[in-house]
């Protein structure tokens, strides 16, 4: 009971409190009381207070697992979510803030799949608007309205991880200038009050001043100018982790590295009533009961559905999206470039991101796999597409990292034909007690989660304490953050570093302070305190502001359970620079070993698995060349 009291004193809004007694562990209801229920301001304020509390503690992984084990047939969860990507974490956050008892399990790590491999854009769907106008397609127009509304919500709910980004479209004849200007003005009009900034035309001279590497000639035509519009940009994996941690603080029992191996069924009604779960870190298996199971496994949702019915009709049409990362000099800070039509009609982006340049994407059929790898022809396609619009030579040897993500394009399993394939999402319950949510895109994750929870409530006849609150809730680290927050860290903290056996003070420079502020929001001071007080202020990799203290912090507060978890998702080093991530690995593993009490064999295993993981990121360092060409 001492543990329960200590957690409450720390202000934990945990889904569970674990108490040790003769009978083992038991499950306590979510920490906010019935008096907080209702859809009025008092309910929103109560939930917001718990999430924004800077002294809040994310419940340890052992506590979360105990909560799932304690969900019995007599005392089940309301909702068990399968999948910890953007949608699954969003479902958990939505459901728990409605006052429901919620659990979430993820086979790998939060955002380990598609949700960490996006273009990093929070976009309103400007391409859908073009289709809506020329095809007179009201369905596409509805997608644009929905995406624009959700775009604003994502940016407001995670201001430290999201921002507006101007995107430049080069025009090499006057028809293109008029066409794109009119189209983007229509985009502004449709956005209405949700408009980030007004689009505008820049002359050729102004465009080159804003984007120095932009080509003045293309296809023997002179640049006539550019049209610039605004969309949002995010740190996708950290936003996903923030959602999972927000759900945990609000009361959900979230558990990564935990895989559903089978479903539990009621023999009388043949309804899904829970799942058999394997902890992939310990190998232990246990049962968790729930009134409704929500399948939010992204590209793997068909695999989950087959656990309920092996003959179920597939609903996923996987598509590969490849991205590459180049040095920062390819694009200026604060301005993206969009190639609206490549040789095969696709759209390619080149965007500044975390101090480097990200370029992509492709759209091609792909098999579903845990670790998709980019094909060399896809990498070369992106390089060729941007090369035509730049005045600098684009070299394969400049590729710092390259990866592939699988888009879960969805079909409605009840549809009569395959024409229902779209970028919109699908919610269905094709097996009693198992609600599936898939399709859609990062921008609309919140609305998708709301639809899935509504379907789960209907399926399980659940009684939430209030309606959906997530349009009004910021995730952990977001409340009270502003762009100048980094100055507090820079002024009040020192980076204490171990060097040649001695501890030496270092300046908390602007780059490090800004990085911490944007990555962790108002919780960044916790990381800075570790850097100062535990002598973990050294950078993990030359040229990147990521600190050793972040490894310790993420292990303690963000369910970072492996070296891959840190280099790929708690930090973005693997995505930014594969070689830098490889150099940082030994120190990352050393710190995690100290935090998680790993023995030598576990450390050796972590190094091996992380190196294998990094080999799937086809940078120039781990690629093989022959006569200057990659093979």
Coordinates of C-alpha atoms in Angstrom, one line a residue:
X1 CA 0.0 0.0 0.0
X2 CA 3.0 2.3 0.5
X3 CA 3.6 2.3 -3.2
X4 CA 0.0 3.4 -3.8
X5 CA 0.2 6.2 -1.3
X6 CA 3.5 7.5 -2.8
X7 CA 2.2 7.5 -6.3
X8 CA -0.9 9.5 -5.3
X9 CA 1.2 12.0 -3.4
X10 CA 3.2 12.5 -6.6
X11 CA 0.0 13.5 -8.4
X12 CA -0.2 10.5 -10.6
X13 CA -3.4 10.3 -12.6
X14 CA -2.7 6.6 -13.3
X15 CA -5.3 4.2 -14.5
X16 CA -4.3 1.9 -11.7
X17 CA -2.8 1.8 -8.3
X18 CA -1.0 -1.4 -7.5
X19 CA -1.2 -2.5 -3.9
X20 CA 0.5 -5.6 -2.5
X21 CA -1.6 -7.7 -0.3
X22 CA -2.0 -11.4 0.6
X23 CA -4.2 -11.9 -2.4
X24 CA -1.7 -10.2 -4.9
X25 CA -2.5 -7.1 -6.9
X26 CA -5.9 -5.5 -7.7
X27 CA -7.2 -2.8 -10.0
X28 CA -8.3 0.6 -8.8
X29 CA -10.6 2.7 -10.9
X30 CA -9.3 5.8 -12.8
X31 CA -8.2 8.5 -10.5
X32 CA -10.8 11.1 -11.4
X33 CA -14.0 10.7 -9.5
X34 CA -17.6 10.6 -10.5
X35 CA -18.0 14.2 -9.4
X36 CA -15.8 15.1 -12.4
X37 CA -18.2 13.5 -14.8
X38 CA -20.3 15.3 -17.3
X39 CA -19.5 17.1 -20.5
X40 CA -19.3 20.6 -19.0
X41 CA -16.3 22.8 -18.3
X42 CA -15.6 21.2 -14.8
X43 CA -15.0 17.8 -16.4
X44 CA -12.6 19.2 -19.0
X45 CA -10.8 21.2 -16.4
X46 CA -10.4 18.2 -14.2
X47 CA -8.9 16.1 -16.9
X48 CA -6.7 18.9 -18.2
X49 CA -5.3 19.6 -14.8
X50 CA -4.1 16.0 -14.5
X51 CA -2.5 16.0 -17.9
X52 CA -0.9 19.5 -17.5
X53 CA 0.5 18.8 -14.0
X54 CA 4.2 19.4 -14.3
X55 CA 4.7 17.1 -11.3
X56 CA 2.8 14.3 -12.8
X57 CA 4.5 10.9 -13.0
X58 CA 4.0 8.4 -15.8
X59 CA 3.2 5.1 -14.1
X60 CA 6.1 2.5 -14.4
X61 CA 5.8 -0.3 -16.9
X62 CA 5.4 -2.9 -14.1
X63 CA 2.4 -1.0 -12.8
X64 CA 0.8 -0.9 -16.2
X65 CA 1.3 -4.6 -16.8
X66 CA -0.1 -5.4 -13.3
X67 CA -3.2 -3.4 -14.2
X68 CA -3.8 -5.4 -17.4
X69 CA -3.3 -8.7 -15.5
X70 CA -5.9 -7.5 -12.9
X71 CA -8.5 -6.9 -15.6
X72 CA -10.5 -10.1 -15.0
X73 CA -13.7 -11.5 -16.5
X74 CA -15.5 -10.3 -13.4
X75 CA -13.8 -6.8 -13.5
X76 CA -12.9 -6.2 -17.2
X77 CA -11.6 -3.1 -18.8
X78 CA -14.1 -1.1 -20.9
X79 CA -11.8 -1.0 -23.9
X80 CA -8.6 -2.8 -24.8
X81 CA -6.7 -1.2 -27.7
X82 CA -4.4 -3.3 -29.9
X83 CA -1.8 -1.1 -31.5
X84 CA 0.2 1.8 -30.2
X85 CA 0.6 3.9 -33.3
X86 CA -1.0 7.4 -33.7
X87 CA -4.5 6.0 -34.0
X88 CA -4.2 3.4 -31.2
X89 CA -2.7 5.9 -28.8
X90 CA -5.3 8.4 -29.8
X91 CA -8.1 5.9 -29.1
X92 CA -6.6 5.2 -25.6
X93 CA -6.3 8.9 -24.9
X94 CA -9.8 9.7 -26.1
X95 CA -11.4 6.8 -24.2
X96 CA -9.7 7.3 -20.9
X97 CA -10.6 11.0 -20.9
X98 CA -14.2 10.0 -21.3
X99 CA -13.9 8.2 -17.9
X100 CA -13.6 4.7 -19.4
X101 CA -11.3 2.0 -18.1
X102 CA -8.7 1.5 -20.9
X103 CA -5.8 -0.7 -21.7
X104 CA -3.4 -0.6 -24.7
X105 CA -0.9 -3.1 -25.9
X106 CA 1.7 -2.6 -28.7
X107 CA 3.7 -5.5 -30.1
X108 CA 6.8 -3.4 -30.7
X109 CA 7.0 0.2 -29.5
X110 CA 4.8 3.2 -29.7
X111 CA 5.1 4.6 -33.2
X112 CA 7.4 1.7 -34.3
X113 CA 5.5 1.3 -37.6
X114 CA 4.0 3.7 -40.1
X115 CA 3.5 6.5 -37.5
X116 CA 7.2 7.2 -37.2
X117 CA 7.8 7.0 -41.0
X118 CA 5.6 9.7 -42.4
X119 CA 6.4 12.8 -44.4
X120 CA 6.2 14.8 -41.2
X121 CA 3.5 17.0 -42.7
X122 CA 0.2 17.8 -41.0
X123 CA -1.6 18.7 -44.2
X124 CA -5.1 19.7 -45.1
X125 CA -5.2 17.8 -48.3
X126 CA -4.5 20.3 -51.0
X127 CA -4.3 17.5 -53.6
X128 CA -7.8 16.3 -52.5
X129 CA -9.1 19.8 -53.2
X130 CA -7.8 19.6 -56.8
X131 CA -9.6 16.2 -57.3
X132 CA -12.8 17.6 -55.7
X133 CA -12.9 20.5 -58.1
X134 CA -12.0 18.7 -61.4
X135 CA -13.9 15.5 -60.6
X136 CA -16.8 17.3 -58.9
X137 CA -16.2 14.9 -56.0
X138 CA -18.0 16.0 -52.9
X139 CA -16.4 13.1 -51.0
X140 CA -12.9 14.5 -51.6
X141 CA -14.1 18.0 -50.6
X142 CA -15.3 16.5 -47.2
X143 CA -11.9 15.0 -46.8
X144 CA -10.4 18.5 -47.2
X145 CA -12.7 20.1 -44.7
X146 CA -12.1 17.3 -42.1
X147 CA -8.3 17.4 -42.6
X148 CA -8.2 21.2 -42.3
X149 CA -10.1 21.1 -39.0
X150 CA -8.0 18.3 -37.6
X151 CA -4.8 20.0 -38.8
X152 CA -5.6 23.0 -36.6
X153 CA -6.3 20.6 -33.6
X154 CA -3.1 18.7 -33.9
X155 CA -1.0 21.9 -33.9
X156 CA -2.9 23.4 -31.0
X157 CA -2.8 20.2 -28.9
X158 CA 1.0 19.7 -29.3
X159 CA 2.5 23.2 -29.9
X160 CA 6.0 22.1 -28.9
X161 CA 6.0 19.3 -31.5
X162 CA 4.1 21.0 -34.4
X163 CA 4.4 24.3 -36.3
X164 CA 3.3 25.9 -39.5
X165 CA 5.6 25.5 -42.5
X166 CA 5.6 27.5 -45.7
X167 CA 5.8 25.3 -48.8
X168 CA 7.0 26.7 -52.2
X169 CA 5.8 25.5 -55.6
X170 CA 8.1 26.6 -58.4
X171 CA 6.4 27.7 -61.7
X172 CA 8.3 27.8 -65.0
X173 CA 5.5 29.3 -67.2
X174 CA 2.8 31.9 -66.5
X175 CA 0.0 29.3 -66.8
X176 CA 1.4 27.4 -63.8
X177 CA 1.6 30.7 -61.8
X178 CA -2.1 31.4 -62.4
X179 CA -3.2 27.8 -62.0
X180 CA -1.4 27.2 -58.7
X181 CA -2.1 30.7 -57.3
X182 CA -5.9 30.2 -58.0
X183 CA -5.9 26.7 -56.6
X184 CA -4.1 27.8 -53.4
X185 CA -6.3 30.8 -52.9
X186 CA -9.2 28.4 -53.1
X187 CA -7.4 26.3 -50.4
X188 CA -7.2 29.4 -48.2
X189 CA -10.9 30.1 -48.7
X190 CA -11.9 26.5 -47.8
X191 CA -9.7 26.7 -44.7
X192 CA -11.5 29.8 -43.5
X193 CA -10.9 30.4 -39.8
X194 CA -8.6 27.4 -39.8
X195 CA -6.1 29.1 -42.1
X196 CA -2.5 29.0 -40.9
X197 CA -1.2 31.9 -43.1
X198 CA -2.4 33.4 -46.4
X199 CA -0.7 31.9 -49.5
X200 CA 1.1 34.3 -51.9
X201 CA 3.1 34.7 -55.1
X202 CA 6.8 35.5 -55.1
X203 CA 8.8 36.7 -58.1
X204 CA 11.7 34.7 -59.4
X205 CA 14.2 37.0 -57.7
X206 CA 12.3 36.9 -54.3
X207 CA 12.0 33.1 -54.6
X208 CA 15.7 32.6 -55.1
X209 CA 16.4 34.8 -52.1
X210 CA 14.1 32.7 -50.0
X211 CA 15.3 29.4 -51.4
X212 CA 19.0 29.9 -52.5
X213 CA 19.3 26.3 -54.0
X214 CA 16.3 26.7 -56.2
X215 CA 17.0 26.4 -60.0
X216 CA 16.4 29.4 -62.2
X217 CA 15.8 27.2 -65.2
X218 CA 14.0 23.9 -65.6
X219 CA 13.3 22.0 -68.8
X220 CA 14.8 24.9 -70.8
X221 CA 12.3 27.3 -69.2
X222 CA 13.1 30.2 -66.9
X223 CA 11.6 30.4 -63.4
X224 CA 8.6 32.7 -63.5
X225 CA 8.2 32.7 -59.7
X226 CA 6.7 30.6 -57.0
X227 CA 3.5 30.2 -55.1
X228 CA 3.9 29.6 -51.3
X229 CA 1.2 28.2 -49.1
X230 CA 1.3 26.9 -45.5
X231 CA 0.7 23.5 -44.0
X232 CA 1.8 22.0 -40.6
X233 CA 4.9 20.0 -39.7
X234 CA 5.5 17.7 -36.8
X235 CA 7.9 15.4 -35.0
X236 CA 5.7 12.4 -35.6
X237 CA 7.2 9.7 -33.4
X238 CA 7.6 12.1 -30.4
X239 CA 4.0 13.2 -30.9
X240 CA 2.9 9.5 -30.8
X241 CA 4.9 8.8 -27.7
X242 CA 3.4 12.0 -26.1
X243 CA -0.1 10.7 -26.9
X244 CA 0.7 7.3 -25.2
X245 CA 2.2 9.0 -22.1
X246 CA -0.8 11.4 -22.0
X247 CA -3.1 8.4 -22.0
X248 CA -1.1 6.8 -19.2
X249 CA -1.1 10.0 -17.1
X250 CA -4.9 10.3 -17.6
X251 CA -5.5 6.8 -16.4
X252 CA -4.9 4.2 -19.2
X253 CA -2.8 1.1 -18.7
X254 CA -0.4 1.3 -21.8
X255 CA 2.2 -1.4 -22.4
X256 CA 4.6 -1.5 -25.3
X257 CA 6.5 -4.7 -26.3
X258 CA 3.4 -6.7 -25.5
X259 CA 1.8 -8.8 -28.3
X260 CA -1.7 -10.2 -28.6
X261 CA -1.3 -13.9 -29.4
X262 CA -5.0 -14.8 -29.3
X263 CA -8.4 -13.5 -28.4
X264 CA -10.6 -14.6 -25.5
X265 CA -14.2 -15.4 -26.5
X266 CA -17.4 -16.0 -24.7
X267 CA -18.6 -19.4 -25.8
X268 CA -22.2 -18.6 -25.4
X269 CA -22.3 -15.5 -27.5
X270 CA -19.1 -16.0 -29.5
X271 CA -18.1 -12.4 -28.6
X272 CA -14.5 -11.2 -28.1
X273 CA -14.1 -10.5 -24.4
X274 CA -10.3 -10.0 -24.1
X275 CA -7.0 -11.2 -25.3
X276 CA -4.1 -13.4 -24.4
X277 CA -1.0 -11.2 -24.2
X278 CA 2.7 -12.0 -24.3
X279 CA 5.2 -9.6 -22.8
X280 CA 7.9 -9.7 -25.4
X281 CA 10.6 -8.5 -22.9
X282 CA 10.0 -11.2 -20.3
X283 CA 8.2 -13.9 -22.3
X284 CA 5.4 -14.0 -19.7
X285 CA 1.9 -14.5 -21.0
X286 CA -1.3 -13.4 -19.3
X287 CA -5.0 -12.8 -20.0
X288 CA -6.7 -9.3 -20.1
X289 CA -10.4 -9.1 -20.2
X290 CA -12.3 -6.2 -21.8
X291 CA -15.9 -5.4 -22.9
X292 CA -14.7 -4.3 -26.3
X293 CA -11.4 -4.7 -28.2
X294 CA -10.3 -2.0 -30.6
X295 CA -8.0 -3.1 -33.4
X296 CA -5.8 -0.2 -34.4
X297 CA -2.8 -2.1 -35.7
X298 CA -2.4 -0.1 -38.9
X299 CA -1.0 -2.2 -41.8
X300 CA -1.2 -5.2 -39.5
X301 CA -4.9 -4.9 -38.7
X302 CA -5.8 -7.8 -41.0
X303 CA -3.4 -10.0 -39.0
X304 CA -5.3 -9.0 -35.8
X305 CA -8.6 -9.7 -37.5
X306 CA -7.5 -13.1 -38.5
X307 CA -6.9 -14.0 -34.8
X308 CA -10.7 -13.7 -34.5
X309 CA -11.6 -15.3 -37.8
X310 CA -8.9 -16.8 -40.0
X311 CA -11.1 -16.6 -43.1
X312 CA -11.9 -12.9 -42.7
X313 CA -11.8 -10.8 -45.9
X314 CA -8.7 -8.5 -46.1
X315 CA -9.2 -4.8 -45.9
X316 CA -5.7 -3.4 -46.2
X317 CA -4.1 -2.4 -49.5
X318 CA -0.5 -1.6 -48.4
X319 CA 1.4 1.2 -50.2
X320 CA 5.1 2.0 -49.7
X321 CA 6.2 5.5 -48.9
X322 CA 10.0 6.1 -49.1
X323 CA 11.8 9.1 -47.7
X324 CA 15.4 10.2 -47.7
X325 CA 17.3 12.7 -45.5
X326 CA 19.9 15.0 -46.9
X327 CA 22.2 17.7 -45.4
X328 CA 20.7 20.9 -44.3
X329 CA 22.2 23.0 -47.2
X330 CA 19.7 21.5 -49.7
X331 CA 16.9 23.5 -48.2
X332 CA 16.8 26.7 -46.1
X333 CA 15.4 26.6 -42.6
X334 CA 11.7 27.4 -42.5
X335 CA 10.8 26.8 -46.2
X336 CA 9.8 23.7 -48.0
X337 CA 9.7 22.9 -51.7
X338 CA 7.0 20.9 -53.4
X339 CA 7.4 19.4 -56.9
X340 CA 3.7 19.1 -57.9
X341 CA 4.1 16.8 -60.8
X342 CA 7.1 14.5 -61.4
X343 CA 7.7 12.6 -64.6
X344 CA 5.2 9.9 -63.6
X345 CA 2.7 12.3 -62.1
X346 CA 3.6 11.9 -58.4
X347 CA 4.2 14.7 -55.9
X348 CA 7.6 15.1 -54.2
X349 CA 8.3 17.2 -51.1
X350 CA 11.7 18.6 -49.9
X351 CA 11.3 20.0 -46.4
X352 CA 13.6 21.2 -43.6
X353 CA 13.2 18.9 -40.6
X354 CA 15.1 18.9 -37.3
X355 CA 18.2 20.6 -38.8
X356 CA 18.3 18.4 -41.9
X357 CA 16.3 18.1 -45.2
X358 CA 13.7 15.4 -45.7
X359 CA 12.7 14.4 -49.3
X360 CA 10.0 12.1 -50.5
X361 CA 7.7 10.3 -51.1
X362 CA 6.9 7.4 -53.3
X363 CA 3.7 5.5 -53.6
X364 CA 4.0 1.9 -54.8
X365 CA 2.7 -1.6 -53.9
X366 CA 4.6 -3.4 -51.1
X367 CA 4.3 -6.5 -49.0
X368 CA 3.5 -6.0 -45.3
X369 CA 6.6 -6.5 -43.1
X370 CA 7.8 -5.3 -39.7
X371 CA 10.9 -3.6 -41.1
X372 CA 10.2 -2.4 -44.7
X373 CA 13.3 -1.3 -46.6
X374 CA 13.5 1.3 -49.4
X375 CA 14.5 0.0 -52.9
X376 CA 17.3 1.8 -54.6
X377 CA 15.2 2.7 -57.6
X378 CA 12.8 4.5 -55.2
X379 CA 15.7 6.5 -53.6
X380 CA 17.0 7.4 -57.0
X381 CA 13.5 8.5 -58.2
X382 CA 13.4 11.0 -55.3
X383 CA 16.9 12.2 -56.0
X384 CA 16.1 12.7 -59.7
X385 CA 12.8 14.4 -59.0
X386 CA 14.4 17.1 -56.8
X387 CA 17.5 17.4 -58.9
X388 CA 15.5 19.0 -61.7
X389 CA 14.5 21.9 -59.4
X390 CA 17.8 22.6 -57.7
X391 CA 20.9 24.5 -58.8
X392 CA 23.2 22.2 -56.8
X393 CA 24.2 18.6 -57.6
X394 CA 22.2 16.1 -55.7
X395 CA 24.4 13.1 -54.9
X396 CA 23.6 9.6 -53.7
X397 CA 26.5 9.9 -51.3
X398 CA 24.7 12.8 -49.5
X399 CA 21.9 10.5 -48.3
X400 CA 22.2 10.4 -44.5
X401 CA 19.3 8.1 -44.0
X402 CA 16.5 6.5 -46.1
X403 CA 13.5 4.6 -44.9
X404 CA 10.2 3.1 -46.1
X405 CA 6.8 3.2 -44.4
X406 CA 3.7 1.3 -45.1
X407 CA 0.5 3.2 -45.7
X408 CA -2.5 1.2 -44.6
X409 CA -4.9 2.2 -47.4
X410 CA -8.2 0.7 -46.5
X411 CA -11.2 -0.9 -48.2
X412 CA -14.6 -1.3 -46.5
X413 CA -15.0 -5.1 -46.1
X414 CA -18.7 -4.7 -46.6
X415 CA -18.3 -2.9 -49.9
X416 CA -19.3 -4.7 -53.1
X417 CA -16.2 -3.6 -55.1
X418 CA -12.7 -2.2 -54.6
X419 CA -13.6 1.3 -55.6
X420 CA -13.9 2.2 -52.0
X421 CA -10.1 2.3 -51.6
X422 CA -9.3 5.8 -50.4
X423 CA -7.3 7.9 -48.0
X424 CA -10.2 8.1 -45.7
X425 CA -10.6 5.8 -42.7
X426 CA -12.8 2.8 -42.1
X427 CA -14.4 1.7 -38.8
X428 CA -16.1 -1.7 -38.8
X429 CA -17.1 -4.5 -36.4
X430 CA -17.0 -7.5 -38.6
X431 CA -16.7 -9.8 -35.5
X432 CA -18.7 -9.2 -32.3
X433 CA -16.7 -7.3 -29.7
X434 CA -13.8 -6.5 -32.1
X435 CA -13.9 -3.0 -33.6
X436 CA -11.4 -2.2 -36.3
X437 CA -10.2 1.3 -37.2
X438 CA -7.8 1.7 -40.1
X439 CA -6.9 3.8 -43.1
X440 CA -6.8 7.6 -42.9
X441 CA -3.7 9.6 -42.2
X442 CA -1.6 11.1 -39.4
X443 CA -3.4 14.5 -39.6
X444 CA -6.8 13.0 -38.9
X445 CA -5.7 10.6 -36.1
X446 CA -7.8 12.4 -33.5
X447 CA -11.0 12.3 -35.5
X448 CA -10.4 8.6 -36.3
X449 CA -9.9 7.9 -32.6
X450 CA -13.2 9.6 -31.8
X451 CA -15.0 7.6 -34.3
X452 CA -13.5 4.3 -33.0
X453 CA -14.4 5.1 -29.4
X454 CA -17.9 6.0 -30.4
X455 CA -18.2 2.6 -32.2
X456 CA -16.7 0.8 -29.2
X457 CA -19.2 2.5 -26.8
X458 CA -22.1 1.4 -29.0
X459 CA -20.7 -2.2 -29.3
X460 CA -20.1 -2.7 -25.6
X461 CA -23.0 -0.6 -24.4
X462 CA -20.5 1.3 -22.4
X463 CA -21.4 4.3 -20.1
X464 CA -18.7 7.0 -20.4
X465 CA -18.8 9.8 -17.9
X466 CA -18.6 12.5 -20.6
X467 CA -18.3 13.0 -24.3
X468 CA -15.1 13.3 -26.4
X469 CA -12.7 16.0 -24.9
X470 CA -9.6 15.5 -27.1
X471 CA -10.3 18.5 -29.3
X472 CA -9.8 20.7 -26.2
X473 CA -6.9 18.8 -24.5
X474 CA -3.2 19.4 -25.0
X475 CA -0.9 16.4 -24.6
X476 CA 1.7 16.2 -21.9
X477 CA 4.3 19.0 -22.2
X478 CA 2.0 21.2 -24.3
X479 CA 0.1 23.2 -21.8
X480 CA 1.8 26.5 -21.0
X481 CA 4.5 26.0 -23.6
X482 CA 5.6 28.8 -25.9
X483 CA 8.4 29.3 -28.4
X484 CA 10.4 31.3 -25.9
X485 CA 10.3 28.5 -23.2
X486 CA 13.8 27.4 -24.2
X487 CA 15.3 30.5 -22.7
X488 CA 14.5 29.3 -19.2
X489 CA 16.5 26.1 -19.8
X490 CA 19.4 28.0 -21.3
X491 CA 19.5 30.5 -18.4
X492 CA 18.9 28.2 -15.5
X493 CA 20.7 24.9 -16.3
X494 CA 24.2 23.7 -17.0
X495 CA 25.3 20.7 -19.0
X496 CA 27.6 18.8 -16.6
X497 CA 29.7 16.4 -18.7
X498 CA 32.1 13.5 -18.0
X499 CA 35.3 14.0 -19.9
X500 CA 38.5 11.9 -19.4
X501 CA 37.4 10.8 -16.0
X502 CA 36.5 14.3 -14.8
X503 CA 33.2 16.2 -14.6
X504 CA 33.3 19.5 -16.3
X505 CA 30.6 22.2 -16.7
X506 CA 29.3 23.0 -20.2
X507 CA 27.0 25.7 -21.4
X508 CA 23.4 24.8 -22.0
X509 CA 23.6 26.4 -25.5
X510 CA 20.8 27.6 -27.6
X511 CA 20.7 24.5 -29.8
X512 CA 20.5 22.1 -26.9
X513 CA 17.9 24.2 -25.0
X514 CA 15.7 24.6 -28.1
X515 CA 15.9 20.9 -28.8
X516 CA 14.9 20.0 -25.3
X517 CA 12.1 22.5 -25.3
X518 CA 10.6 21.3 -28.6
X519 CA 11.0 17.6 -27.9
X520 CA 9.6 17.6 -24.3
X521 CA 7.7 20.8 -24.0
X522 CA 7.1 22.0 -20.5
X523 CA 8.6 18.8 -19.2
X524 CA 12.0 19.7 -20.7
X525 CA 13.3 21.1 -17.4
X526 CA 13.2 17.5 -16.0
X527 CA 15.6 16.4 -18.7
X528 CA 17.8 19.5 -18.1
X529 CA 17.9 18.7 -14.4
X530 CA 19.2 15.2 -15.2
X531 CA 21.9 16.7 -17.5
X532 CA 23.0 19.0 -14.7
X533 CA 22.6 16.9 -11.6
X534 CA 23.6 13.5 -12.9
X535 CA 26.5 14.6 -15.1
X536 CA 24.7 13.5 -18.3
X537 CA 25.0 16.7 -20.2
X538 CA 27.2 15.4 -23.0
X539 CA 25.9 15.2 -26.6
X540 CA 25.4 11.7 -27.9
X541 CA 26.5 12.4 -31.5
X542 CA 28.6 15.2 -33.0
X543 CA 26.5 17.8 -34.8
X544 CA 23.2 16.9 -33.0
X545 CA 21.9 18.5 -29.8
X546 CA 20.6 15.2 -28.4
X547 CA 21.9 14.7 -24.8
X548 CA 22.8 11.7 -22.7
X549 CA 20.3 12.8 -20.1
X550 CA 17.5 12.1 -22.6
X551 CA 18.3 8.4 -22.5
X552 CA 17.9 8.2 -18.8
X553 CA 14.8 10.4 -18.8
X554 CA 13.1 8.3 -21.5
X555 CA 13.9 5.1 -19.7
X556 CA 12.3 6.5 -16.6
X557 CA 9.3 8.4 -18.0
X558 CA 8.6 7.3 -21.6
X559 CA 8.7 3.5 -21.6
X560 CA 12.0 3.4 -23.5
X561 CA 12.8 -0.3 -23.2
X562 CA 15.5 -0.8 -25.9
X563 CA 18.3 0.9 -27.8
X564 CA 16.1 1.0 -30.9
X565 CA 13.3 2.7 -29.0
X566 CA 15.6 5.5 -28.2
X567 CA 17.6 6.1 -31.4
X568 CA 14.4 5.7 -33.6
X569 CA 11.5 7.1 -31.6
X570 CA 12.4 8.9 -28.4
X571 CA 15.1 10.7 -30.4
X572 CA 15.1 10.7 -34.2
X573 CA 18.7 10.0 -34.7
X574 CA 18.3 6.9 -36.8
X575 CA 16.0 8.8 -39.2
X576 CA 18.3 11.9 -39.3
X577 CA 21.7 10.2 -39.7
X578 CA 22.2 6.5 -39.6
X579 CA 25.9 6.8 -39.1
X580 CA 25.5 9.2 -36.2
X581 CA 23.0 6.8 -34.6
X582 CA 25.5 3.9 -35.0
X583 CA 28.2 5.9 -33.3
X584 CA 25.9 6.8 -30.4
X585 CA 24.8 3.3 -29.8
X586 CA 27.4 2.1 -27.3
X587 CA 26.7 5.1 -25.0
X588 CA 22.9 4.7 -25.4
X589 CA 23.1 1.1 -24.4
X590 CA 25.5 1.8 -21.5
X591 CA 23.0 4.3 -20.0
X592 CA 20.0 2.1 -20.6
X593 CA 21.8 -0.8 -19.0
X594 CA 22.3 1.3 -15.9
X595 CA 18.6 2.3 -15.9
X596 CA 17.2 -1.2 -16.5
X597 CA 19.9 -3.4 -14.9
X598 CA 20.9 -5.2 -18.1
X599 CA 23.6 -7.8 -17.9
X600 CA 26.4 -8.1 -20.5
X601 CA 24.5 -10.6 -22.6
X602 CA 21.5 -8.2 -22.9
X603 CA 23.8 -5.3 -23.8
X604 CA 25.4 -7.5 -26.6
X605 CA 21.9 -8.4 -27.8
X606 CA 20.8 -4.8 -27.9
X607 CA 23.9 -3.7 -29.9
X608 CA 23.3 -6.5 -32.4
X609 CA 19.6 -5.8 -32.9
X610 CA 20.1 -2.0 -33.2
X611 CA 22.8 -2.5 -35.9
X612 CA 20.5 -4.8 -37.8
X613 CA 17.8 -2.2 -37.5
X614 CA 20.0 0.6 -38.8
X615 CA 21.0 -1.5 -41.8
X616 CA 17.4 -1.2 -43.1
X617 CA 18.0 2.6 -43.3
X618 CA 19.8 2.8 -46.7
X619 CA 22.1 5.7 -46.1
X620 CA 25.2 6.1 -48.3
X621 CA 27.3 4.7 -45.4
X622 CA 25.7 1.3 -45.4
X623 CA 25.1 1.1 -49.1
X624 CA 27.4 -0.6 -51.6
X625 CA 28.7 1.2 -54.7
X626 CA 30.3 0.0 -57.9
X627 CA 31.7 2.4 -60.4
X628 CA 29.9 5.2 -58.6
X629 CA 26.5 3.5 -58.8
X630 CA 24.7 1.9 -55.9
X631 CA 24.0 -1.8 -56.3

